[in-house]
Structures are given as C-alpha cells and as structure tokens.
C-alpha cells in the first residue's frame, strides 16, 4: 500500500529525514513512533504528496506519490493535528461540505457521526466542542468517504485516557474493514496497542522496525523472570533451564502470586537506541 | 465547476454566522437607505449618499471579505483540508470570488433603489466592474498574508486609500489629482456622470489599467505562494 525507499528530506541546511525505508502491506496499522521533532509529520506530508523530497522514491496506493491524481486522493484520508474544522459550522455542516466534494449522499453523514460517537452533538457548532469531540469530528471527516488508506498524525495527542481508548476502538474497528492505517504517535502504549508494525524514528532516521512484541523481545537483554511470592518476597531468576526446577518447586508449593518476564517496553527500547525518551517534551 | 459551487454554498451558509463579513456586506446598503430617506438638503446632488457610499462600499466590502475569508481559512488550516480533498486552489478562489461578487451586487441592488430607473443598469454595470477589481486585489492580499493579523495590517491601508480617496478628492484638488489613478476615483467620476455617452473613455482606460495591474499582481502572488 505504501513503499518508501531511501527517502531524504532537508529543510534549508538541516536534514530532517535520512534514508527512510519501509513497506506497508494493505490492511495493516503501521505506527511511526518518535519524539516531537523526529520527522513524523514531515514523513506524512511526503507520503501524502503535500511535500516534496530530495532523494528516494515514495509509492502510495501503488503509484509514485508525485503523480497521484484527484481520483487516487479520494482513496486517501488524512487527519493531521494542525488541520482545522469550520468553527461556526455544526458537525453535520462540517461534514456536508466534504460529502458534497466527494459526491457522497448526506445520509452517510449521520452514520459516520454515530460511528465516532458524535450522534448527540450533531447540531453543535464545532467551536463548542471539547478537544476529544473535535478529534472525533476530524476522524469522521477522514472516514466519511471510506478511504482505503488513512493517515493519522498523533490522533490522540492531548486527550484523556478514556477518550483515547474510545478512539483506539474506532481505529481498530476501521482496521477490521480492511483499511490500511498509518499513524504517528509518541505514545508507546498506543503504538503497542494498535500497531501491527512500528518504526522507531529518531532525528529523521528509522532506528528499529518490526512488530512491537518482537522489538521488545529482541532487546530483552536481562532475560530474567520476576516472581512475586505470597510471602511478599520478590524473586528474580535467570531466563533459562537452570531456573526451571526452582520455578517448578515454587509452583508446587503454591506460593507464586505473579510471574513476569523482564522484557522492555518500546519506551525503554527507544531510550536504549537513542538515549532519548519518546515523550521527553510531554 | 462542482467544487466551485460547493465553495459558494459553504460561503453562503457562513454569511449569517460570520458577523465580521456580514457587517461589511450590510453596513453601506443599510446606511444608504437610511441617509437617502432621512437627509434631504436644498442643493444636494441627486442620489448623493448612494454615489458616495457606493464607492466606499466598493473599496471596503469585497476587499475585506475576500481577505477575511482566505486568511481565516489559512490560519485555521481548513484551506489545506479542502486542498487535500482535491479542491484546486483556483476553484477555491473562484468560489469565494463569485460569492463575494454576488453578495456585493445584491448590496448594490439595494443601494440602487435610490436612483432613477434609467440609471440603474449603468450603475450596476459600473459597480460590478469595480467589485471584480476589488475582489482581485483582495485575493492578492489574502494570498500574500500568512494569517488574519497580517491580512488586517495589509488590507487597512489599501481599504482606506480606495474608499476615502474619492471622498476626500471632492474637497481637495491635490488629493483629486493623486486619486485620479485609483479605479475607485474613476468609478466615482462615472457614477456622477451616470451615462455611457459623456466622455467616459479616460475613466474606463484608467479602470482597465488598474484591473490589469491587480490581475498581474494576483498571478504573481498565486504563482509564488499558491494557497499554502
């Protein structure tokens, strides 16, 4: 669905993206994880044809991004943090404009607003919506024309955990319909919960890429098993044959309360690879 | 063409909600109606307030409306969403321009009620031409301005010169000489003649030169900056 080969992008004398490579198959949620200023938004702009690039090649929907036609763009939905809504218009009026542009019957507007949980705020002017509701409205605008490929730039940034969860649910429901989703985030929990593949981007370079669990397993250098016993005692055992007898004994004694492996999360992997935190600015 | 109609429809819907633009459209027609009916002095030329306010309306309403609409869409990033939805920049500008022209013509229609019937066609033709030039200039400023604050600082002097120049020219010979190069001044001259057959060639030439200059400026601005 998207192929990005050795892409370079400079702003003045600063290199913003350096040799970026990835391939996103159809129906996948691909997460671009990185701190603010890593180049995530720039990459979305390149992949959607909003920005040119110095070197490399980008194919979106199987076509070179430079030659995407209006018809191709109808199969793409983009939600960027900086994109606005018509403040004085209600949710329905906001979507009517785009329904007319895409030639979609107005009956689909209510259906889409219901999908994102805005059915009770349909007539509310956008200026009176909370940040979470505004994000839902932007999502509704993206989903309205049923695109095959969706770009979401930090879709849950600044939202409360409950709203974040409900938006995750909407995104996963969309994935079930076969839509390919490219999302950027600096929230590692979000990336782990939603993405089939994540790429860790730091200063314009992809430093690691793969399934979130695979990445975490790959950087599991400690290889330890942590046990919490009913006595309150915590034990750390080596992840190997030599611990099997001990764990088996403790199980038989029925004194193990919890048992965990010591895999790192994406945040720790990112810190190990770059020396930076994903949410250092948050 | 469909996208142009969608933009016009959107703008019409926004007219009632956008008080800044609405006041611009309504202010002078309402003032004209009130003044023409309330003030009648001996020796006052026919339709004095209609002609005076018409030129001010032309120099203010289309200019500020164009700039306000474009710069707001730029600042709020709704313009980019339209572009991403495959609305071409020229379609957007044409849609906004046609909308502003139509509303201004409706305003001019209201103002024309104070004129003799036989003058109405001439008046509307001249006003229609003037609105087009103001819209092109407004489009230029809207394209150049990054946000609403910048657009206000750019549009205010232009608006003041175009609107008040012809009015002040009535009282001062030097201002009249300078204002001669403005299309609004020439429109004022034409509105005072109110006829096609009284040596209007010079005025038409100056208006056309103004139009040509602003159209060239518009294309330079559009090629350099687009709508980003």
Short mmCIF file of C-alpha atoms in Angstrom, two decimals:
data_model
loop_
_atom_site.label_atom_id
_atom_site.label_comp_id
_atom_site.label_asym_id
_atom_site.label_seq_id
_atom_site.Cartn_x
_atom_site.Cartn_y
_atom_site.Cartn_z
CA UNK A 1 0.00 0.00 0.00
CA UNK A 2 2.91 2.34 0.81
CA UNK A 3 6.52 1.90 -0.24
CA UNK A 4 9.12 4.33 0.99
CA UNK A 5 12.63 3.79 -0.37
CA UNK A 6 15.68 5.66 0.85
CA UNK A 7 13.86 8.97 1.31
CA UNK A 8 15.83 12.09 2.19
CA UNK A 9 14.36 15.46 3.09
CA UNK A 10 16.15 18.67 4.00
CA UNK A 11 14.84 21.96 5.34
CA UNK A 12 17.46 24.61 4.47
CA UNK A 13 20.72 23.01 5.64
CA UNK A 14 19.09 20.65 8.13
CA UNK A 15 18.42 17.01 7.19
CA UNK A 16 15.02 16.10 8.52
CA UNK A 17 14.70 12.61 7.04
CA UNK A 18 17.68 10.46 6.21
CA UNK A 19 17.38 7.23 4.21
CA UNK A 20 13.90 6.26 5.37
CA UNK A 21 12.78 2.81 4.16
CA UNK A 22 9.65 0.80 4.81
CA UNK A 23 6.93 -1.14 3.07
CA UNK A 24 3.37 -1.23 4.41
CA UNK A 25 1.09 -4.01 3.18
CA UNK A 26 -2.66 -3.48 2.81
CA UNK A 27 -4.83 -3.86 5.90
CA UNK A 28 -2.05 -3.14 8.38
CA UNK A 29 -1.76 -0.50 11.07
CA UNK A 30 1.73 0.94 10.80
CA UNK A 31 2.93 3.14 13.63
CA UNK A 32 5.65 5.72 13.34
CA UNK A 33 6.92 6.25 16.85
CA UNK A 34 9.19 9.08 17.79
CA UNK A 35 9.52 12.18 19.94
CA UNK A 36 8.43 15.63 18.77
CA UNK A 37 10.68 16.91 16.01
CA UNK A 38 11.72 13.42 14.90
CA UNK A 39 10.28 13.97 11.40
CA UNK A 40 6.94 12.15 11.74
CA UNK A 41 4.71 14.90 10.35
CA UNK A 42 7.19 15.65 7.58
CA UNK A 43 7.05 11.99 6.53
CA UNK A 44 3.23 12.01 6.46
CA UNK A 45 3.33 15.13 4.31
CA UNK A 46 5.72 13.40 1.91
CA UNK A 47 3.66 10.21 1.78
CA UNK A 48 0.51 12.20 1.00
CA UNK A 49 2.13 14.39 -1.63
CA UNK A 50 1.96 17.60 0.41
CA UNK A 51 5.72 17.97 0.49
CA UNK A 52 8.47 17.22 -1.99
CA UNK A 53 11.63 15.33 -1.05
CA UNK A 54 15.26 15.46 -2.14
CA UNK A 55 16.01 11.82 -2.84
CA UNK A 56 14.45 8.37 -2.82
CA UNK A 57 11.09 7.13 -4.02
CA UNK A 58 7.64 7.00 -2.48
CA UNK A 59 4.74 4.94 -3.72
CA UNK A 60 1.35 5.49 -2.17
CA UNK A 61 -1.54 3.25 -3.25
CA UNK A 62 0.99 1.63 -5.59
CA UNK A 63 1.68 4.85 -7.52
CA UNK A 64 4.52 7.33 -7.36
CA UNK A 65 3.30 9.98 -4.94
CA UNK A 66 4.22 12.77 -7.38
CA UNK A 67 1.65 11.56 -9.91
CA UNK A 68 -1.28 10.85 -7.60
CA UNK A 69 -4.45 12.06 -9.28
CA UNK A 70 -7.59 13.51 -7.75
CA UNK A 71 -9.23 10.09 -8.08
CA UNK A 72 -6.32 8.48 -6.19
CA UNK A 73 -6.64 11.07 -3.44
CA UNK A 74 -10.27 10.06 -2.94
CA UNK A 75 -8.89 6.77 -1.60
CA UNK A 76 -6.78 8.58 0.99
CA UNK A 77 -7.96 10.08 4.27
CA UNK A 78 -5.71 12.39 6.26
CA UNK A 79 -6.09 13.67 9.77
CA UNK A 80 -3.33 15.97 10.91
CA UNK A 81 -3.14 17.69 14.26
CA UNK A 82 -2.82 21.06 12.54
CA UNK A 83 -5.90 20.55 10.34
CA UNK A 84 -8.82 22.66 11.46
CA UNK A 85 -12.58 22.40 11.34
CA UNK A 86 -15.11 25.07 10.39
CA UNK A 87 -15.68 26.59 13.82
CA UNK A 88 -19.02 28.26 13.12
CA UNK A 89 -20.47 25.18 11.43
CA UNK A 90 -22.09 22.27 13.23
CA UNK A 91 -20.66 18.77 12.96
CA UNK A 92 -23.21 17.92 10.28
CA UNK A 93 -22.49 21.11 8.32
CA UNK A 94 -18.75 20.44 8.52
CA UNK A 95 -19.24 17.00 7.01
CA UNK A 96 -21.76 18.19 4.41
CA UNK A 97 -19.04 20.21 2.69
CA UNK A 98 -16.85 17.14 2.28
CA UNK A 99 -19.77 14.84 1.44
CA UNK A 100 -20.55 17.22 -1.45
CA UNK A 101 -16.91 17.32 -2.57
CA UNK A 102 -16.64 13.51 -2.55
CA UNK A 103 -20.13 13.06 -4.00
CA UNK A 104 -21.37 11.09 -1.01
CA UNK A 105 -25.07 11.05 -0.06
CA UNK A 106 -25.85 13.16 3.02
CA UNK A 107 -27.44 10.11 4.64
CA UNK A 108 -23.92 8.81 5.29
CA UNK A 109 -23.10 11.81 7.50
CA UNK A 110 -25.28 10.68 10.42
CA UNK A 111 -23.94 7.15 10.09
CA UNK A 112 -20.35 8.42 10.24
CA UNK A 113 -21.01 10.73 13.18
CA UNK A 114 -22.62 7.80 15.01
CA UNK A 115 -19.55 5.68 14.25
CA UNK A 116 -17.29 8.17 16.03
CA UNK A 117 -19.73 8.73 18.89
CA UNK A 118 -20.86 12.23 17.94
CA UNK A 119 -24.52 11.42 17.35
CA UNK A 120 -25.60 13.60 20.30
CA UNK A 121 -23.53 16.59 19.19
CA UNK A 122 -24.51 16.61 15.52
CA UNK A 123 -26.02 20.12 15.60
CA UNK A 124 -23.41 21.59 17.94
CA UNK A 125 -21.12 24.25 16.40
CA UNK A 126 -17.54 22.99 16.22
CA UNK A 127 -16.39 25.94 18.35
CA UNK A 128 -18.35 24.47 21.29
CA UNK A 129 -16.81 21.00 21.04
CA UNK A 130 -14.26 19.66 23.52
CA UNK A 131 -10.84 18.62 22.23
CA UNK A 132 -11.86 14.98 22.25
CA UNK A 133 -15.06 15.68 20.33
CA UNK A 134 -13.16 17.81 17.83
CA UNK A 135 -10.77 14.90 17.25
CA UNK A 136 -13.79 12.65 16.68
CA UNK A 137 -15.15 15.16 14.18
CA UNK A 138 -11.83 15.14 12.34
CA UNK A 139 -11.91 11.33 12.35
CA UNK A 140 -15.46 11.43 10.98
CA UNK A 141 -14.23 13.69 8.17
CA UNK A 142 -11.49 11.16 7.39
CA UNK A 143 -13.85 8.15 7.47
CA UNK A 144 -16.70 9.85 5.57
CA UNK A 145 -15.55 8.88 2.07
CA UNK A 146 -14.42 5.38 3.12
CA UNK A 147 -10.78 5.71 2.02
CA UNK A 148 -8.59 2.65 1.58
CA UNK A 149 -5.62 4.35 3.20
CA UNK A 150 -5.77 6.56 6.28
CA UNK A 151 -3.05 8.77 7.74
CA UNK A 152 -3.50 9.80 11.36
CA UNK A 153 -0.99 12.26 12.78
CA UNK A 154 -0.95 11.95 16.58
CA UNK A 155 -4.69 11.23 16.71
CA UNK A 156 -4.90 11.06 20.50
CA UNK A 157 -2.41 13.74 21.45
CA UNK A 158 -3.58 15.69 24.50
CA UNK A 159 -6.67 13.56 25.08
CA UNK A 160 -7.79 11.98 28.35
CA UNK A 161 -7.29 8.19 28.72
CA UNK A 162 -10.99 7.38 28.31
CA UNK A 163 -11.36 9.33 25.07
CA UNK A 164 -8.05 7.87 23.90
CA UNK A 165 -9.38 4.35 24.46
CA UNK A 166 -12.58 5.05 22.59
CA UNK A 167 -10.60 6.46 19.65
CA UNK A 168 -8.38 3.36 19.69
CA UNK A 169 -11.54 1.27 19.47
CA UNK A 170 -12.73 3.25 16.44
CA UNK A 171 -9.33 2.87 14.74
CA UNK A 172 -9.29 -0.90 15.37
CA UNK A 173 -12.85 -1.21 14.04
CA UNK A 174 -11.75 0.58 10.89
CA UNK A 175 -8.83 -1.81 10.51
CA UNK A 176 -11.27 -4.72 10.64
CA UNK A 177 -12.84 -3.39 7.44
CA UNK A 178 -9.53 -3.83 5.60
CA UNK A 179 -8.35 -0.22 5.73
CA UNK A 180 -4.61 0.44 5.90
CA UNK A 181 -3.71 2.92 8.64
CA UNK A 182 -0.50 4.89 9.00
CA UNK A 183 -0.34 6.59 12.36
CA UNK A 184 2.25 8.66 14.11
CA UNK A 185 2.47 8.87 17.86
CA UNK A 186 4.87 9.48 20.70
CA UNK A 187 2.79 7.28 22.96
CA UNK A 188 4.38 3.82 23.16
CA UNK A 189 1.30 2.29 24.79
CA UNK A 190 -0.80 3.48 21.88
CA UNK A 191 1.68 2.05 19.39
CA UNK A 192 1.80 -1.29 21.19
CA UNK A 193 -1.99 -1.49 21.46
CA UNK A 194 -2.81 -0.57 17.87
CA UNK A 195 0.05 -1.31 15.52
CA UNK A 196 0.99 -4.44 13.63
CA UNK A 197 4.35 -2.87 12.83
CA UNK A 198 6.11 0.08 14.41
CA UNK A 199 9.07 2.06 13.19
CA UNK A 200 11.07 4.00 15.76
CA UNK A 201 12.09 7.32 14.25
CA UNK A 202 14.80 9.47 15.76
CA UNK A 203 16.18 12.62 14.16
CA UNK A 204 14.95 11.52 10.74
CA UNK A 205 16.39 8.01 10.92
CA UNK A 206 14.45 4.79 11.49
CA UNK A 207 16.44 3.13 14.25
CA UNK A 208 14.30 0.00 14.59
CA UNK A 209 11.27 -1.53 12.91
CA UNK A 210 9.09 -4.59 13.48
CA UNK A 211 6.13 -5.92 15.42
CA UNK A 212 6.02 -4.23 18.85
CA UNK A 213 6.34 -7.53 20.76
CA UNK A 214 9.21 -8.69 18.54
CA UNK A 215 11.12 -5.47 19.13
CA UNK A 216 10.63 -5.79 22.87
CA UNK A 217 11.77 -9.42 22.82
CA UNK A 218 14.81 -8.50 20.69
CA UNK A 219 16.01 -6.01 23.28
CA UNK A 220 15.33 -8.25 26.24
CA UNK A 221 18.97 -8.31 27.35
CA UNK A 222 18.25 -9.04 31.00
CA UNK A 223 16.48 -12.33 30.23
CA UNK A 224 15.09 -12.62 33.72
CA UNK A 225 11.88 -13.89 35.24
CA UNK A 226 10.36 -11.91 38.07
CA UNK A 227 8.30 -13.72 40.69
CA UNK A 228 6.20 -12.28 43.46
CA UNK A 229 5.59 -14.75 46.26
CA UNK A 230 2.66 -14.93 48.66
CA UNK A 231 5.10 -14.16 51.48
CA UNK A 232 5.63 -10.72 49.88
CA UNK A 233 9.08 -11.62 48.72
CA UNK A 234 10.20 -10.73 45.12
CA UNK A 235 12.49 -13.09 43.26
CA UNK A 236 14.47 -12.57 40.07
CA UNK A 237 15.53 -15.73 38.27
CA UNK A 238 17.57 -16.21 35.14
CA UNK A 239 15.54 -16.94 31.99
CA UNK A 240 16.95 -20.40 31.33
CA UNK A 241 16.89 -24.12 32.08
CA UNK A 242 18.61 -23.59 35.40
CA UNK A 243 15.56 -21.75 36.77
CA UNK A 244 13.03 -24.37 35.69
CA UNK A 245 13.46 -26.58 38.76
CA UNK A 246 13.19 -23.64 41.15
CA UNK A 247 10.05 -22.26 39.45
CA UNK A 248 8.52 -25.72 39.36
CA UNK A 249 9.22 -26.15 43.10
CA UNK A 250 7.65 -22.80 43.94
CA UNK A 251 4.60 -23.61 41.80
CA UNK A 252 4.17 -26.93 43.53
CA UNK A 253 4.41 -25.19 46.89
CA UNK A 254 1.65 -22.85 45.64
CA UNK A 255 3.41 -19.72 46.79
CA UNK A 256 3.77 -17.87 43.46
CA UNK A 257 1.37 -14.90 43.22
CA UNK A 258 2.60 -13.37 39.98
CA UNK A 259 5.18 -14.27 37.35
CA UNK A 260 6.56 -11.88 34.72
CA UNK A 261 9.26 -11.84 32.12
CA UNK A 262 11.58 -8.82 32.14
CA UNK A 263 11.03 -7.66 28.53
CA UNK A 264 11.50 -3.95 27.98
CA UNK A 265 8.72 -1.82 26.53
CA UNK A 266 9.04 0.35 23.41
CA UNK A 267 9.92 3.37 25.54
CA UNK A 268 12.93 1.56 27.05
CA UNK A 269 14.00 0.23 23.67
CA UNK A 270 13.85 3.74 22.23
CA UNK A 271 15.85 5.07 25.18
CA UNK A 272 18.45 2.34 24.72
CA UNK A 273 18.77 3.02 20.98
CA UNK A 274 18.78 6.81 21.03
CA UNK A 275 19.45 7.97 24.56
CA UNK A 276 16.20 9.96 24.30
CA UNK A 277 12.77 9.50 25.80
CA UNK A 278 9.78 9.24 23.47
CA UNK A 279 7.76 11.75 25.47
CA UNK A 280 10.53 14.00 26.67
CA UNK A 281 8.51 17.10 25.78
CA UNK A 282 5.25 15.87 27.25
CA UNK B 1 -17.29 23.54 -11.59
CA UNK B 2 -18.90 21.32 -8.92
CA UNK B 3 -16.25 22.29 -6.38
CA UNK B 4 -16.77 25.99 -7.13
CA UNK B 5 -20.48 25.60 -6.40
CA UNK B 6 -19.68 23.73 -3.17
CA UNK B 7 -17.41 26.58 -2.04
CA UNK B 8 -20.11 29.14 -2.90
CA UNK B 9 -22.70 27.10 -0.98
CA UNK B 10 -20.36 26.87 2.01
CA UNK B 11 -19.77 30.62 1.98
CA UNK B 12 -23.46 31.45 1.68
CA UNK B 13 -24.13 29.23 4.71
CA UNK B 14 -21.34 31.02 6.58
CA UNK B 15 -22.63 34.53 5.76
CA UNK B 16 -25.19 34.61 8.58
CA UNK B 17 -22.74 33.08 11.06
CA UNK B 18 -19.70 35.21 10.18
CA UNK B 19 -20.55 38.58 11.67
CA UNK B 20 -17.34 40.27 10.53
CA UNK B 21 -18.13 39.59 6.88
CA UNK B 22 -21.87 40.09 7.27
CA UNK B 23 -21.41 43.63 8.66
CA UNK B 24 -19.20 44.51 5.71
CA UNK B 25 -21.89 43.40 3.27
CA UNK B 26 -24.83 45.03 5.02
CA UNK B 27 -23.40 48.25 6.50
CA UNK B 28 -23.29 50.52 3.44
CA UNK B 29 -26.54 49.41 1.79
CA UNK B 30 -28.38 49.99 5.08
CA UNK B 31 -26.63 53.32 5.66
CA UNK B 32 -27.52 54.39 2.11
CA UNK B 33 -31.17 53.56 2.59
CA UNK B 34 -31.30 55.47 5.87
CA UNK B 35 -29.38 58.54 4.70
CA UNK B 36 -31.17 58.87 1.36
CA UNK B 37 -34.50 58.79 3.12
CA UNK B 38 -33.59 60.78 6.22
CA UNK B 39 -31.46 63.64 4.86
CA UNK B 40 -32.69 65.87 2.08
CA UNK B 41 -30.97 69.27 1.84
CA UNK B 42 -31.53 72.03 -0.71
CA UNK B 43 -28.89 71.98 -3.43
CA UNK B 44 -27.75 68.44 -2.62
CA UNK B 45 -26.99 66.49 -5.84
CA UNK B 46 -29.32 63.65 -6.79
CA UNK B 47 -28.57 60.35 -5.02
CA UNK B 48 -25.63 61.98 -3.23
CA UNK B 49 -25.34 59.36 -0.50
CA UNK B 50 -25.91 56.48 -2.91
CA UNK B 51 -22.95 57.58 -5.05
CA UNK B 52 -20.75 58.43 -2.06
CA UNK B 53 -21.41 55.18 -0.20
CA UNK B 54 -21.29 53.06 -3.35
CA UNK B 55 -17.64 53.93 -3.91
CA UNK B 56 -16.84 53.34 -0.23
CA UNK B 57 -18.72 50.03 -0.36
CA UNK B 58 -16.69 49.01 -3.40
CA UNK B 59 -13.39 49.88 -1.71
CA UNK B 60 -14.24 48.11 1.53
CA UNK B 61 -16.70 45.21 1.36
CA UNK B 62 -15.23 42.95 -1.37
CA UNK B 63 -11.68 43.68 -0.28
CA UNK B 64 -12.15 42.90 3.42
CA UNK B 65 -14.49 39.99 2.77
CA UNK B 66 -12.03 38.29 0.41
CA UNK B 67 -9.11 38.85 2.74
CA UNK B 68 -11.03 37.81 5.86
CA UNK B 69 -12.30 34.59 4.28
CA UNK B 70 -8.98 33.50 2.76
CA UNK B 71 -6.82 34.41 5.74
CA UNK B 72 -9.17 32.71 8.21
CA UNK B 73 -9.10 29.51 6.18
CA UNK B 74 -5.31 29.71 6.02
CA UNK B 75 -4.91 30.37 9.73
CA UNK B 76 -7.34 27.64 10.82
CA UNK B 77 -5.86 25.19 8.30
CA UNK B 78 -9.24 24.38 6.81
CA UNK B 79 -7.96 25.50 3.43
CA UNK B 80 -5.37 22.71 3.45
CA UNK B 81 -8.11 20.20 4.23
CA UNK B 82 -10.02 21.42 1.18
CA UNK B 83 -6.90 21.14 -0.97
CA UNK B 84 -6.31 17.60 0.33
CA UNK B 85 -9.90 16.79 -0.59
CA UNK B 86 -8.92 17.66 -4.15
CA UNK B 87 -10.34 21.18 -4.36
CA UNK B 88 -7.95 23.05 -6.67
CA UNK B 89 -6.69 26.44 -5.43
CA UNK B 90 -8.23 28.20 -8.44
CA UNK B 91 -11.58 26.53 -7.72
CA UNK B 92 -11.46 27.79 -4.16
CA UNK B 93 -10.54 31.35 -5.20
CA UNK B 94 -13.17 31.37 -7.94
CA UNK B 95 -15.80 30.10 -5.49
CA UNK B 96 -15.01 32.75 -2.88
CA UNK B 97 -14.70 35.48 -5.53
CA UNK B 98 -18.04 34.65 -7.17
CA UNK B 99 -19.72 34.51 -3.76
CA UNK B 100 -18.32 37.91 -2.69
CA UNK B 101 -19.23 39.47 -6.05
CA UNK B 102 -22.79 38.14 -5.90
CA UNK B 103 -23.41 39.36 -2.35
CA UNK B 104 -21.88 42.75 -3.15
CA UNK B 105 -24.06 43.03 -6.25
CA UNK B 106 -27.08 42.28 -4.09
CA UNK B 107 -25.94 45.09 -1.79
CA UNK B 108 -25.51 47.36 -4.80
CA UNK B 109 -29.00 46.38 -5.89
CA UNK B 110 -30.35 47.63 -2.57
CA UNK B 111 -28.35 50.84 -2.90
CA UNK B 112 -29.64 51.35 -6.45
CA UNK B 113 -33.18 51.83 -5.15
CA UNK B 114 -32.28 55.49 -4.59
CA UNK B 115 -31.50 56.02 -8.29
CA UNK B 116 -33.65 56.94 -11.28
CA UNK B 117 -34.80 53.79 -13.09
CA UNK B 118 -32.93 54.63 -16.29
CA UNK B 119 -29.63 54.86 -14.38
CA UNK B 120 -29.85 51.51 -12.62
CA UNK B 121 -28.34 49.38 -15.40
CA UNK B 122 -25.37 51.75 -15.84
CA UNK B 123 -24.88 51.85 -12.07
CA UNK B 124 -24.92 48.05 -11.69
CA UNK B 125 -22.53 47.55 -14.62
CA UNK B 126 -20.03 50.01 -13.21
CA UNK B 127 -20.37 48.63 -9.70
CA UNK B 128 -20.00 45.07 -10.99
CA UNK B 129 -16.76 46.01 -12.75
CA UNK B 130 -15.42 47.76 -9.64
CA UNK B 131 -16.27 44.80 -7.41
CA UNK B 132 -14.30 42.49 -9.69
CA UNK B 133 -11.19 44.68 -9.33
CA UNK B 134 -11.60 44.88 -5.54
CA UNK B 135 -12.03 41.09 -5.38
CA UNK B 136 -8.84 40.52 -7.37
CA UNK B 137 -6.95 42.89 -5.05
CA UNK B 138 -8.50 41.19 -2.00
CA UNK B 139 -7.41 37.83 -3.41
CA UNK B 140 -3.85 39.17 -3.79
CA UNK B 141 -3.70 40.32 -0.18
CA UNK B 142 -5.32 37.08 1.02
CA UNK B 143 -2.69 35.04 -0.82
CA UNK B 144 0.20 37.13 0.50
CA UNK B 145 -0.97 37.28 4.13
CA UNK B 146 0.05 34.34 6.30
CA UNK B 147 -2.66 34.88 8.89
CA UNK B 148 -5.52 37.13 9.90
CA UNK B 149 -3.31 39.57 11.80
CA UNK B 150 -1.04 40.18 8.82
CA UNK B 151 -4.01 40.41 6.48
CA UNK B 152 -5.63 43.12 8.63
CA UNK B 153 -2.48 45.21 8.60
CA UNK B 154 -2.26 44.87 4.82
CA UNK B 155 -5.89 45.45 3.99
CA UNK B 156 -6.48 48.50 6.20
CA UNK B 157 -4.28 50.97 4.25
CA UNK B 158 -5.50 49.65 0.89
CA UNK B 159 -9.08 49.97 2.03
CA UNK B 160 -8.56 53.47 3.41
CA UNK B 161 -6.96 54.73 0.19
CA UNK B 162 -9.54 53.14 -2.11
CA UNK B 163 -12.57 54.14 -0.04
CA UNK B 164 -11.67 57.54 1.34
CA UNK B 165 -9.52 58.73 -1.57
CA UNK B 166 -12.51 59.51 -3.83
CA UNK B 167 -14.43 61.09 -0.94
CA UNK B 168 -11.56 63.39 0.05
CA UNK B 169 -10.93 64.19 -3.62
CA UNK B 170 -14.24 66.08 -3.61
CA UNK B 171 -12.80 68.59 -1.14
CA UNK B 172 -9.16 68.90 -2.16
CA UNK B 173 -7.68 69.46 -5.64
CA UNK B 174 -4.31 67.87 -4.83
CA UNK B 175 -5.94 64.71 -3.48
CA UNK B 176 -8.15 64.69 -6.55
CA UNK B 177 -5.10 64.74 -8.83
CA UNK B 178 -3.47 61.86 -6.93
CA UNK B 179 -6.69 59.88 -6.55
CA UNK B 180 -7.18 60.07 -10.31
CA UNK B 181 -5.09 56.93 -10.74
CA UNK B 182 -7.40 54.90 -8.50
CA UNK B 183 -10.17 52.85 -10.06
CA UNK B 184 -12.50 53.83 -7.22
CA UNK B 185 -11.99 57.52 -8.07
CA UNK B 186 -12.80 56.82 -11.70
CA UNK B 187 -15.85 54.81 -10.67
CA UNK B 188 -16.88 57.84 -8.61
CA UNK B 189 -16.46 60.02 -11.71
CA UNK B 190 -18.55 57.59 -13.78
CA UNK B 191 -21.27 57.40 -11.15
CA UNK B 192 -21.52 61.20 -11.18
CA UNK B 193 -21.84 61.20 -14.99
CA UNK B 194 -24.20 58.22 -14.88
CA UNK B 195 -24.14 57.81 -18.66
CA UNK B 196 -22.22 55.93 -21.35
CA UNK B 197 -22.07 58.91 -23.70
CA UNK B 198 -20.38 61.75 -21.86
CA UNK B 199 -16.68 61.18 -22.50
CA UNK B 200 -16.06 58.27 -20.17
CA UNK B 201 -13.12 56.91 -22.21
CA UNK B 202 -10.38 58.20 -19.87
CA UNK B 203 -12.10 56.73 -16.81
CA UNK B 204 -12.57 53.36 -18.49
CA UNK B 205 -8.89 53.30 -19.56
CA UNK B 206 -7.69 54.05 -16.01
CA UNK B 207 -10.05 51.40 -14.58
CA UNK B 208 -8.74 48.85 -17.08
CA UNK B 209 -5.12 49.72 -16.23
CA UNK B 210 -5.96 49.21 -12.53
CA UNK B 211 -7.59 45.89 -13.36
CA UNK B 212 -4.60 44.77 -15.44
CA UNK B 213 -2.11 45.72 -12.69
CA UNK B 214 -4.07 43.85 -9.99
CA UNK B 215 -4.59 40.80 -12.20
CA UNK B 216 -0.84 40.65 -12.89
CA UNK B 217 -0.13 41.09 -9.16
CA UNK B 218 -2.65 38.35 -8.39
CA UNK B 219 -0.97 35.88 -10.73
CA UNK B 220 2.48 36.74 -9.38
CA UNK B 221 1.21 36.20 -5.82
CA UNK B 222 -0.54 32.98 -6.77
CA UNK B 223 2.48 31.57 -8.61
CA UNK B 224 4.83 32.47 -5.79
CA UNK B 225 2.78 31.49 -2.81
CA UNK B 226 -0.19 29.45 -4.03
CA UNK B 227 -2.54 28.99 -1.15
CA UNK B 228 -0.04 27.49 1.30
#
